[in-house]
C-alpha cells in the first residue's frame, strides 16, 4: 500500500497503475486487491482533504482578525512621535502587544496547516480549545491569550501618559472585520432559527414539558440580540454565547 499511494492521486491514475501491473503479469487476484486498496486510499484521501479544508477555514476566521489587528499595531508604531527612544511607554506597549500577536499568529498558523497523512491530529479551534482548556470554546482569538499576559500588556497601555484628543489603543478587543461579522451573523441566525423551529415543534408535541416555553423565550431573546449586534462586534458560535458572560481563564500558553 505504501508503494501504491505514490502512484495514484485519482481514479484515472489508479487505472493506469493497474494496467501497468497487468502488463507486468500481475494475477487477477492481485489486481483485485490493488484496486480495493487503491479505492480505500482515494476515499481516505478525499475525506482528509475535506477535513483539512474545514480546519483551515475555521482557523482562518481567527487568523484574519488577528492579522488585521497586527496591521493596526504596525501602523500605530509608524505614527510620528516626539519620543522614539527605548523608554517611550507608548512604543514599549505597542511592541509588547505586537510580540504577543506574532506569537499567537505562529501558533494558529501551525494548527491551521494540515499535512496529509501526518501523525499530528488536526483540530478545529473549538476542538483545540477543549483539549487545551481555552475559555469560551476559543470563539475569538483573544481567548487564546493567557490572562496574565493580557493583564501585563493592558497595564503597559494604562501606564501611557494621557494625551489630549489622542485616541487610546485598547488591546485585546473582541471585534472582527465587517465581512466576517456578517458571515458569522448570518450563520448564527440560520442555526438559531432552525433550533427555534424544532423547539416550537417539540412544544406542540409535548405540551406538558414546562422547560420548552422557557427555552423558546431564551432563543427568541438571543435572536433579538443577534439583530442588534454592531457591524464589527464579535459573533459567538452559538446563541447561548449571547446570554452568558465570557470567562477569561487559560492554563498554559505553551501547551
PDB file of C-alpha atoms in Angstrom, residues 7 23 39 64 67 80 102 131 153-154 158 176 193 196 206 210 222-223 228 231 245:
ATOM      1  CA  UNK A   7       1.384   6.159  -7.919  1.00  0.00           C
ATOM      2  CA  UNK A  23       1.282  -5.867 -18.241  1.00  0.00           C
ATOM      3  CA  UNK A  39     -10.123   2.845  -3.795  1.00  0.00           C
ATOM      4  CA  UNK A  64      -7.825  37.084   9.659  1.00  0.00           C
ATOM      5  CA  UNK A  67      -3.747  39.809  11.071  1.00  0.00           C
ATOM      6  CA  UNK A  80       5.174  60.116  14.311  1.00  0.00           C
ATOM      7  CA  UNK A 102       3.075  37.473  16.392  1.00  0.00           C
ATOM      8  CA  UNK A 131      -8.204  19.998  24.599  1.00  0.00           C
ATOM      9  CA  UNK A 153       0.091  44.189  28.257  1.00  0.00           C
ATOM     10  CA  UNK A 154      -3.058  46.073  29.344  1.00  0.00           C
ATOM     11  CA  UNK A 158      -2.692  52.002  31.104  1.00  0.00           C
ATOM     12  CA  UNK A 176     -13.957  41.260  13.892  1.00  0.00           C
ATOM     13  CA  UNK A 193     -33.867  29.858  13.717  1.00  0.00           C
ATOM     14  CA  UNK A 196     -36.324  27.676  17.406  1.00  0.00           C
ATOM     15  CA  UNK A 206     -45.086  17.769  24.407  1.00  0.00           C
ATOM     16  CA  UNK A 210     -42.508  23.119  31.207  1.00  0.00           C
ATOM     17  CA  UNK A 222     -30.998  35.651  21.578  1.00  0.00           C
ATOM     18  CA  UNK A 223     -32.304  36.278  18.043  1.00  0.00           C
ATOM     19  CA  UNK A 228     -28.688  44.338  17.380  1.00  0.00           C
ATOM     20  CA  UNK A 231     -21.132  45.825  12.454  1.00  0.00           C
ATOM     21  CA  UNK A 245     -20.838  36.197  30.304  1.00  0.00           C
TER      22      UNK A 245
END
